[in-house]
PDB file of C-alpha atoms in Angstrom:
ATOM      1  CA  GLY G   1     104.816 101.074 107.577  1.00 78.00           C
ATOM      2  CA  GLY G   2     104.496  97.388 106.540  1.00 91.00           C
ATOM      3  CA  VAL G   3     106.145  94.139 107.216  1.00 95.00           C
ATOM      4  CA  LEU G   4     106.571  90.621 105.665  1.00 95.00           C
ATOM      5  CA  PHE G   5     104.538  87.971 107.540  1.00 95.00           C
ATOM      6  CA  GLU G   6     105.509  84.517 106.234  1.00 94.00           C
ATOM      7  CA  ASN G   7     103.173  81.796 107.794  1.00 95.00           C
ATOM      8  CA  ASN G   8     104.744  79.057 105.751  1.00 89.00           C
ATOM      9  CA  ALA G   9     108.272  78.751 104.302  1.00 87.00           C
ATOM     10  CA  GLY G  10     107.485  75.765 102.017  1.00 87.00           C
ATOM     11  CA  CYS G  11     106.135  75.828  98.370  1.00 89.00           C
ATOM     12  CA  ASN G  12     104.369  73.274  96.335  1.00 90.00           C
ATOM     13  CA  LEU G  13     106.202  74.668  93.227  1.00 90.00           C
ATOM     14  CA  SER G  14     109.975  74.910  92.225  1.00 87.00           C
ATOM     15  CA  CYS G  15     110.084  78.092  90.408  1.00 87.00           C
ATOM     16  CA  LEU G  16     113.288  78.950  88.360  1.00 84.00           C
ATOM     17  CA  GLY G  17     113.931  82.195  90.037  1.00 70.00           C
ATOM     18  CA  SER G  18     112.534  81.580  93.544  1.00 67.00           C
ATOM     19  CA  GLY G  19     115.885  82.498  95.231  1.00 62.00           C
ATOM     20  CA  ARG G  20     115.810  79.293  97.257  1.00 58.00           C
ATOM     21  CA  ALA G  21     118.150  76.419  95.982  1.00 55.00           C
ATOM     22  CA  GLU G  22     116.059  73.884  97.773  1.00 58.00           C
ATOM     23  CA  ARG G  23     112.579  73.619  99.074  1.00 55.00           C
ATOM     24  CA  PRO G  24     112.457  74.271 102.757  1.00 54.00           C
ATOM     25  CA  LEU G  25     110.992  71.614 105.031  1.00 54.00           C
ATOM     26  CA  LEU G  26     107.236  71.628 105.254  1.00 58.00           C
ATOM     27  CA  SER G  27     107.737  71.845 108.973  1.00 59.00           C
ATOM     28  CA  LEU G  28     109.008  75.411 108.702  1.00 81.00           C
ATOM     29  CA  LYS G  29     105.691  77.019 109.356  1.00 89.00           C
ATOM     30  CA  MET G  30     104.018  79.007 112.032  1.00 93.00           C
ATOM     31  CA  ASP G  31     101.457  77.552 114.407  1.00 95.00           C
ATOM     32  CA  THR G  32      98.331  79.665 115.534  1.00 96.00           C
ATOM     33  CA  ASP G  33      99.998  80.553 118.725  1.00 97.00           C
ATOM     34  CA  GLN G  34     103.077  81.972 116.877  1.00 96.00           C
ATOM     35  CA  VAL G  35     100.698  83.868 114.617  1.00 97.00           C
ATOM     36  CA  ARG G  36      98.856  85.274 117.567  1.00 98.00           C
ATOM     37  CA  TYR G  37     102.233  86.275 119.394  1.00 97.00           C
ATOM     38  CA  VAL G  38     103.595  88.132 116.224  1.00 96.00           C
ATOM     39  CA  SER G  39     100.088  89.682 115.557  1.00 97.00           C
ATOM     40  CA  ARG G  40     100.050  91.126 119.070  1.00 96.00           C
ATOM     41  CA  GLN G  41     103.543  92.553 118.612  1.00 96.00           C
ATOM     42  CA  LEU G  42     102.677  94.232 115.351  1.00 95.00           C
ATOM     43  CA  ALA G  43      99.666  95.649 116.895  1.00 95.00           C
ATOM     44  CA  THR G  44     101.895  97.722 119.445  1.00 95.00           C
ATOM     45  CA  PHE G  45     103.594  99.304 116.322  1.00 93.00           C
ATOM     46  CA  ASP G  46     100.373 100.249 114.680  1.00 88.00           C
ATOM     47  CA  VAL G  47     101.521  98.447 111.395  1.00 93.00           C
ATOM     48  CA  GLU G  48      99.654  99.740 108.364  1.00 95.00           C
ATOM     49  CA  ARG G  49     100.333  96.907 105.888  1.00 97.00           C
ATOM     50  CA  ILE G  50     101.158  93.168 106.165  1.00 98.00           C
ATOM     51  CA  CYS G  51     102.484  91.414 103.124  1.00 97.00           C
ATOM     52  CA  PHE G  52     101.305  87.973 104.076  1.00 97.00           C
ATOM     53  CA  PHE G  53     103.850  85.879 102.095  1.00 94.00           C
ATOM     54  CA  SER G  54     107.424  85.843 101.176  1.00 89.00           C
ATOM     55  CA  LEU G  55     108.948  82.904  99.232  1.00 85.00           C
ATOM     56  CA  GLY G  56     106.638  80.383 100.556  1.00 90.00           C
ATOM     57  CA  GLU G  57     102.990  79.512  99.366  1.00 95.00           C
ATOM     58  CA  PRO G  58     100.714  80.801 102.222  1.00 96.00           C
ATOM     59  CA  PHE G  59      97.888  78.580 101.236  1.00 97.00           C
ATOM     60  CA  MET G  60      99.872  75.463 101.952  1.00 95.00           C
ATOM     61  CA  SER G  61      98.777  76.035 105.574  1.00 94.00           C
ATOM     62  CA  ARG G  62      95.732  73.997 106.586  1.00 93.00           C
ATOM     63  CA  ASN G  63      95.111  76.534 109.375  1.00 96.00           C
ATOM     64  CA  ILE G  64      95.039  79.642 107.354  1.00 98.00           C
ATOM     65  CA  LEU G  65      91.413  80.565 108.064  1.00 98.00           C
ATOM     66  CA  ASP G  66      92.447  80.395 111.786  1.00 98.00           C
ATOM     67  CA  GLU G  67      95.492  82.567 111.039  1.00 98.00           C
ATOM     68  CA  MET G  68      93.618  85.109 109.296  1.00 98.00           C
ATOM     69  CA  ARG G  69      90.962  85.207 112.072  1.00 98.00           C
ATOM     70  CA  ILE G  70      93.776  85.879 114.633  1.00 98.00           C
ATOM     71  CA  ILE G  71      95.243  88.672 112.397  1.00 98.00           C
ATOM     72  CA  ARG G  72      91.874  90.303 112.120  1.00 97.00           C
ATOM     73  CA  GLU G  73      91.240  90.148 115.782  1.00 97.00           C
ATOM     74  CA  GLU G  74      94.498  91.712 116.700  1.00 97.00           C
ATOM     75  CA  LEU G  75      94.954  94.003 113.630  1.00 97.00           C
ATOM     76  CA  PRO G  76      91.556  94.940 112.413  1.00 96.00           C
ATOM     77  CA  ARG G  77      92.595  98.003 110.556  1.00 95.00           C
ATOM     78  CA  THR G  78      95.776  96.609 108.924  1.00 97.00           C
ATOM     79  CA  VAL G  79      95.783  96.149 105.175  1.00 97.00           C
ATOM     80  CA  VAL G  80      96.616  92.520 104.349  1.00 98.00           C
ATOM     81  CA  TYR G  81      97.650  91.484 100.931  1.00 97.00           C
ATOM     82  CA  THR G  82      99.104  88.229  99.748  1.00 98.00           C
ATOM     83  CA  SER G  83     100.310  86.336  96.546  1.00 97.00           C
ATOM     84  CA  THR G  84      99.598  82.760  95.683  1.00 97.00           C
ATOM     85  CA  ASN G  85     100.314  80.539  92.702  1.00 97.00           C
ATOM     86  CA  GLY G  86      96.590  79.628  93.044  1.00 98.00           C
ATOM     87  CA  VAL G  87      96.785  75.840  93.045  1.00 98.00           C
ATOM     88  CA  LEU G  88      95.982  75.338  96.740  1.00 97.00           C
ATOM     89  CA  VAL G  89      93.231  77.977  97.020  1.00 98.00           C
ATOM     90  CA  ASN G  90      90.809  75.125  96.588  1.00 98.00           C
ATOM     91  CA  THR G  91      88.554  74.845  99.804  1.00 98.00           C
ATOM     92  CA  ASP G  92      85.915  77.084 101.224  1.00 98.00           C
ATOM     93  CA  ASP G  93      88.011  77.401 104.364  1.00 98.00           C
ATOM     94  CA  LYS G  94      90.715  78.938 102.167  1.00 98.00           C
ATOM     95  CA  ARG G  95      88.491  80.972 100.222  1.00 98.00           C
ATOM     96  CA  LEU G  96      87.052  82.308 103.342  1.00 98.00           C
ATOM     97  CA  ALA G  97      90.582  83.282 104.454  1.00 98.00           C
ATOM     98  CA  ALA G  98      91.198  85.105 101.283  1.00 98.00           C
ATOM     99  CA  LEU G  99      88.002  87.258 101.920  1.00 98.00           C
ATOM    100  CA  MET G 100      89.557  88.469 105.151  1.00 97.00           C
ATOM    101  CA  MET G 101      92.356  90.065 103.166  1.00 98.00           C
ATOM    102  CA  ASP G 102      92.332  93.361 101.111  1.00 97.00           C
ATOM    103  CA  ASP G 103      94.222  92.123  98.080  1.00 98.00           C
ATOM    104  CA  VAL G 104      94.837  88.669  96.709  1.00 98.00           C
ATOM    105  CA  ILE G 105      97.305  88.244  93.781  1.00 98.00           C
ATOM    106  CA  PHE G 106      97.210  85.077  91.606  1.00 98.00           C
ATOM    107  CA  SER G 107     100.700  84.812  90.191  1.00 98.00           C
ATOM    108  CA  VAL G 108      99.955  82.629  87.074  1.00 98.00           C
ATOM    109  CA  ASP G 109     102.748  82.971  84.473  1.00 98.00           C
ATOM    110  CA  GLY G 110     101.046  81.673  81.444  1.00 98.00           C
ATOM    111  CA  CYS G 111      97.832  81.035  79.738  1.00 98.00           C
ATOM    112  CA  SER G 112      98.343  77.217  79.191  1.00 98.00           C
ATOM    113  CA  GLN G 113      99.983  74.375  80.955  1.00 98.00           C
ATOM    114  CA  GLU G 114     102.777  74.593  78.407  1.00 98.00           C
ATOM    115  CA  THR G 115     103.621  78.194  78.944  1.00 98.00           C
ATOM    116  CA  LEU G 116     103.060  78.229  82.784  1.00 97.00           C
ATOM    117  CA  VAL G 117     105.423  75.299  83.742  1.00 96.00           C
ATOM    118  CA  LYS G 118     108.538  76.480  81.967  1.00 96.00           C
ATOM    119  CA  TYR G 119     108.934  78.791  85.027  1.00 95.00           C
ATOM    120  CA  GLN G 120     106.599  77.695  87.583  1.00 95.00           C
ATOM    121  CA  VAL G 121     107.593  74.134  87.620  1.00 93.00           C
ATOM    122  CA  GLY G 122     105.073  71.732  89.148  1.00 93.00           C
ATOM    123  CA  SER G 123     102.139  73.952  88.646  1.00 96.00           C
ATOM    124  CA  ASP G 124      98.761  73.089  87.155  1.00 97.00           C
ATOM    125  CA  PHE G 125      97.324  75.683  84.934  1.00 98.00           C
ATOM    126  CA  GLU G 126      93.673  74.335  84.892  1.00 98.00           C
ATOM    127  CA  ALA G 127      93.676  74.066  88.734  1.00 98.00           C
ATOM    128  CA  ALA G 128      95.152  77.498  89.264  1.00 98.00           C
ATOM    129  CA  TYR G 129      92.677  79.079  86.838  1.00 98.00           C
ATOM    130  CA  GLU G 130      89.654  77.259  88.229  1.00 98.00           C
ATOM    131  CA  ASN G 131      90.606  78.441  91.728  1.00 98.00           C
ATOM    132  CA  LEU G 132      90.944  81.853  90.519  1.00 98.00           C
ATOM    133  CA  CYS G 133      87.396  81.832  89.006  1.00 98.00           C
ATOM    134  CA  ARG G 134      85.826  80.102  92.052  1.00 98.00           C
ATOM    135  CA  LEU G 135      87.394  82.706  94.414  1.00 98.00           C
ATOM    136  CA  VAL G 136      85.810  85.653  92.347  1.00 98.00           C
ATOM    137  CA  ASP G 137      82.547  83.825  92.351  1.00 98.00           C
ATOM    138  CA  PHE G 138      82.827  83.072  96.122  1.00 98.00           C
ATOM    139  CA  ARG G 139      83.478  86.821  96.766  1.00 98.00           C
ATOM    140  CA  ASP G 140      80.832  88.019  94.516  1.00 97.00           C
ATOM    141  CA  GLN G 141      78.045  85.726  95.662  1.00 96.00           C
ATOM    142  CA  ALA G 142      79.047  86.573  99.302  1.00 95.00           C
ATOM    143  CA  GLY G 143      78.417  90.207  98.591  1.00 94.00           C
ATOM    144  CA  HIS G 144      81.841  91.281  99.768  1.00 91.00           C
ATOM    145  CA  PRO G 145      83.375  94.375  98.401  1.00 90.00           C
ATOM    146  CA  GLY G 146      86.901  92.772  98.859  1.00 93.00           C
ATOM    147  CA  PRO G 147      89.484  91.519  98.391  1.00 97.00           C
ATOM    148  CA  ARG G 148      90.673  93.064  95.211  1.00 97.00           C
ATOM    149  CA  ILE G 149      91.726  90.080  93.034  1.00 98.00           C
ATOM    150  CA  THR G 150      94.545  90.467  90.587  1.00 98.00           C
ATOM    151  CA  TRP G 151      95.947  88.027  88.038  1.00 98.00           C
ATOM    152  CA  LYS G 152      99.664  88.759  87.782  1.00 98.00           C
ATOM    153  CA  TYR G 153     101.469  87.342  84.713  1.00 98.00           C
ATOM    154  CA  VAL G 154     105.278  87.560  84.633  1.00 98.00           C
ATOM    155  CA  VAL G 155     106.339  88.002  81.263  1.00 98.00           C
ATOM    156  CA  PHE G 156     109.052  85.764  79.649  1.00 98.00           C
ATOM    157  CA  ARG G 157     110.267  85.223  76.048  1.00 98.00           C
ATOM    158  CA  TRP G 158     108.077  81.906  75.852  1.00 98.00           C
ATOM    159  CA  ASN G 159     104.761  83.465  77.062  1.00 98.00           C
ATOM    160  CA  ASP G 160     104.945  87.061  75.328  1.00 98.00           C
ATOM    161  CA  ARG G 161     103.539  86.481  71.926  1.00 98.00           C
ATOM    162  CA  ALA G 162     100.437  88.136  70.664  1.00 98.00           C
ATOM    163  CA  GLU G 163      98.440  84.989  70.877  1.00 98.00           C
ATOM    164  CA  HIS G 164      99.527  84.642  74.553  1.00 98.00           C
ATOM    165  CA  VAL G 165      98.310  88.151  75.415  1.00 98.00           C
ATOM    166  CA  ALA G 166      95.039  87.833  73.510  1.00 98.00           C
ATOM    167  CA  ARG G 167      94.321  84.384  75.191  1.00 98.00           C
ATOM    168  CA  THR G 168      95.177  85.714  78.743  1.00 98.00           C
ATOM    169  CA  LEU G 169      93.079  88.729  78.413  1.00 98.00           C
ATOM    170  CA  GLU G 170      90.212  86.479  77.223  1.00 98.00           C
ATOM    171  CA  LEU G 171      90.549  84.234  80.365  1.00 98.00           C
ATOM    172  CA  ALA G 172      90.877  87.249  82.671  1.00 98.00           C
ATOM    173  CA  HIS G 173      87.659  88.683  81.355  1.00 98.00           C
ATOM    174  CA  ARG G 174      85.907  85.320  81.673  1.00 98.00           C
ATOM    175  CA  ALA G 175      87.171  85.005  85.231  1.00 98.00           C
ATOM    176  CA  ARG G 176      85.983  88.503  86.048  1.00 98.00           C
ATOM    177  CA  VAL G 177      89.096  89.464  87.852  1.00 98.00           C
ATOM    178  CA  ASP G 178      89.516  93.055  88.943  1.00 98.00           C
ATOM    179  CA  VAL G 179      92.994  93.690  87.565  1.00 98.00           C
ATOM    180  CA  MET G 180      95.213  92.191  84.919  1.00 98.00           C
ATOM    181  CA  GLU G 181      99.049  92.890  85.446  1.00 98.00           C
ATOM    182  CA  PHE G 182     101.817  91.856  82.940  1.00 98.00           C
ATOM    183  CA  VAL G 183     105.150  92.181  84.793  1.00 98.00           C
ATOM    184  CA  PHE G 184     108.565  92.466  83.231  1.00 98.00           C
ATOM    185  CA  THR G 185     111.496  90.448  84.819  1.00 96.00           C
ATOM    186  CA  LEU G 186     115.193  90.005  84.418  1.00 95.00           C
ATOM    187  CA  ASN G 187     115.175  86.580  86.226  1.00 93.00           C
ATOM    188  CA  PRO G 188     116.249  84.278  84.774  1.00 93.00           C
ATOM    189  CA  PHE G 189     118.245  86.411  82.297  1.00 93.00           C
ATOM    190  CA  TRP G 190     117.749  83.852  79.456  1.00 94.00           C
ATOM    191  CA  GLY G 191     114.103  84.280  79.719  1.00 96.00           C
ATOM    192  CA  ILE G 192     114.016  88.184  79.323  1.00 97.00           C
ATOM    193  CA  SER G 193     111.342  89.323  76.922  1.00 98.00           C
ATOM    194  CA  PRO G 194     112.376  92.090  74.582  1.00 97.00           C
ATOM    195  CA  ARG G 195     108.941  92.031  73.101  1.00 98.00           C
ATOM    196  CA  PHE G 196     107.374  93.443  76.318  1.00 98.00           C
ATOM    197  CA  HIS G 197     108.967  96.903  75.492  1.00 97.00           C
ATOM    198  CA  VAL G 198     108.796  96.977  71.691  1.00 97.00           C
ATOM    199  CA  ALA G 199     106.099  94.726  70.342  1.00 98.00           C
ATOM    200  CA  SER G 200     102.815  96.549  69.042  1.00 98.00           C
ATOM    201  CA  HIS G 201     100.616  94.036  70.936  1.00 98.00           C
ATOM    202  CA  TRP G 202     102.199  95.140  74.195  1.00 98.00           C
ATOM    203  CA  ARG G 203     102.360  98.864  73.532  1.00 97.00           C
ATOM    204  CA  ARG G 204      98.554  98.787  72.870  1.00 97.00           C
ATOM    205  CA  LEU G 205      97.932  97.794  76.449  1.00 97.00           C
ATOM    206  CA  GLY G 206      99.225 101.047  77.738  1.00 95.00           C
ATOM    207  CA  PRO G 207     102.421 102.464  79.328  1.00 96.00           C
ATOM    208  CA  ILE G 208     104.824 100.646  81.471  1.00 97.00           C
ATOM    209  CA  VAL G 209     104.648 101.762  84.998  1.00 97.00           C
ATOM    210  CA  ASN G 210     106.946 100.117  87.721  1.00 97.00           C
ATOM    211  CA  LYS G 211     107.892  97.349  85.240  1.00 97.00           C
ATOM    212  CA  ARG G 212     104.395  96.327  84.582  1.00 97.00           C
ATOM    213  CA  ARG G 213     101.348  97.098  82.213  1.00 98.00           C
ATOM    214  CA  ARG G 214      98.229  97.094  84.483  1.00 98.00           C
ATOM    215  CA  ILE G 215      94.768  96.980  83.232  1.00 98.00           C
ATOM    216  CA  THR G 216      91.764  97.533  85.347  1.00 97.00           C
ATOM    217  CA  LEU G 217      88.979  95.062  84.206  1.00 97.00           C
ATOM    218  CA  ARG G 218      86.308  95.826  86.858  1.00 95.00           C
ATOM    219  CA  PRO G 219      85.853  99.361  88.430  1.00 89.00           C
ATOM    220  CA  GLU G 220      86.409  99.629  92.141  1.00 85.00           C
ATOM    221  CA  PRO G 221      83.110  99.024  93.850  1.00 82.00           C
ATOM    222  CA  ALA G 222      81.979 102.097  95.832  1.00 69.00           C
ATOM    223  CA  ALA G 223      81.658  99.815  98.909  1.00 66.00           C
ATOM    224  CA  ARG G 224      85.366  98.907  98.769  1.00 68.00           C
ATOM    225  CA  VAL G 225      86.392 102.579  98.395  1.00 67.00           C
ATOM    226  CA  ALA G 226      84.189 103.629 101.265  1.00 64.00           C
ATOM    227  CA  ALA G 227      85.538 100.848 103.550  1.00 65.00           C
ATOM    228  CA  GLU G 228      89.174 101.883 103.277  1.00 65.00           C
ATOM    229  CA  GLY G 229      90.442 102.708 106.787  1.00 60.00           C
ATOM    230  CA  ARG G 230      87.621 101.009 108.579  1.00 64.00           C
ATOM    231  CA  PRO G 231      88.000  97.898 110.849  1.00 65.00           C
ATOM    232  CA  HIS G 232      87.767  94.768 108.715  1.00 61.00           C
ATOM    233  CA  ALA G 233      84.811  93.438 110.525  1.00 57.00           C
ATOM    234  CA  GLU G 234      82.821  96.536 109.521  1.00 57.00           C
ATOM    235  CA  ARG G 235      84.329  96.520 106.043  1.00 53.00           C
ATOM    236  CA  ALA G 236      83.463  92.968 104.937  1.00 50.00           C
ATOM    237  CA  GLY G 237      81.023  91.615 107.648  1.00 51.00           C
ATOM    238  CA  SER G 238      82.179  89.510 110.592  1.00 53.00           C
ATOM    239  CA  LEU G 239      84.055  86.284 109.673  1.00 59.00           C
ATOM    240  CA  LEU G 240      85.603  85.955 112.999  1.00 57.00           C
TER     241      LEU G 240
END
């Protein structure tokens, strides 16, 4: 089974469909002692997967590298994945923390500042995209098989035109991400994209599966496939 593990309840953005009417206080976060306590409790249940985020931004934590080291000490075989808006994945410590995960999803819902901030209010496209590129470079230069890095793009009526899709795919190829995902949403209802289902530029990308069109841009490296199920220190080298 799997669990949600939210290290930080605050967020640097104010997304329209976040489900939280107000931003939580930045003090609503776990300290490293709490992270260790929870990790040890999860270890007794042999948890298979940790979703290392909920409605907060995990990389707001200045201690995320220490948090991931603790999680890997206590749960070396557990699959850890996270989602981030990307703006704060901006230091080597945070990139090292990302390398200790199995999947990192950059949720960047536009191909420009204009298309992005209509939903992800307060975001910075150039910063998020640069941090995406730098994390891919950081992983590749370190020779790590993981994490798998995905650009997730939630589709709305204001970012669903053919030129938006073409530009996004161009940027995804340039960043050398592993996977590009375009995701349909009903929230907010006035942002729903009918084009996602009927327009030819969407249909050319392939079928909709689980409300998304998923494109693999880089094949799974053999080292990543072979490492599945092994302790993290063996899979990616010791970062503890």
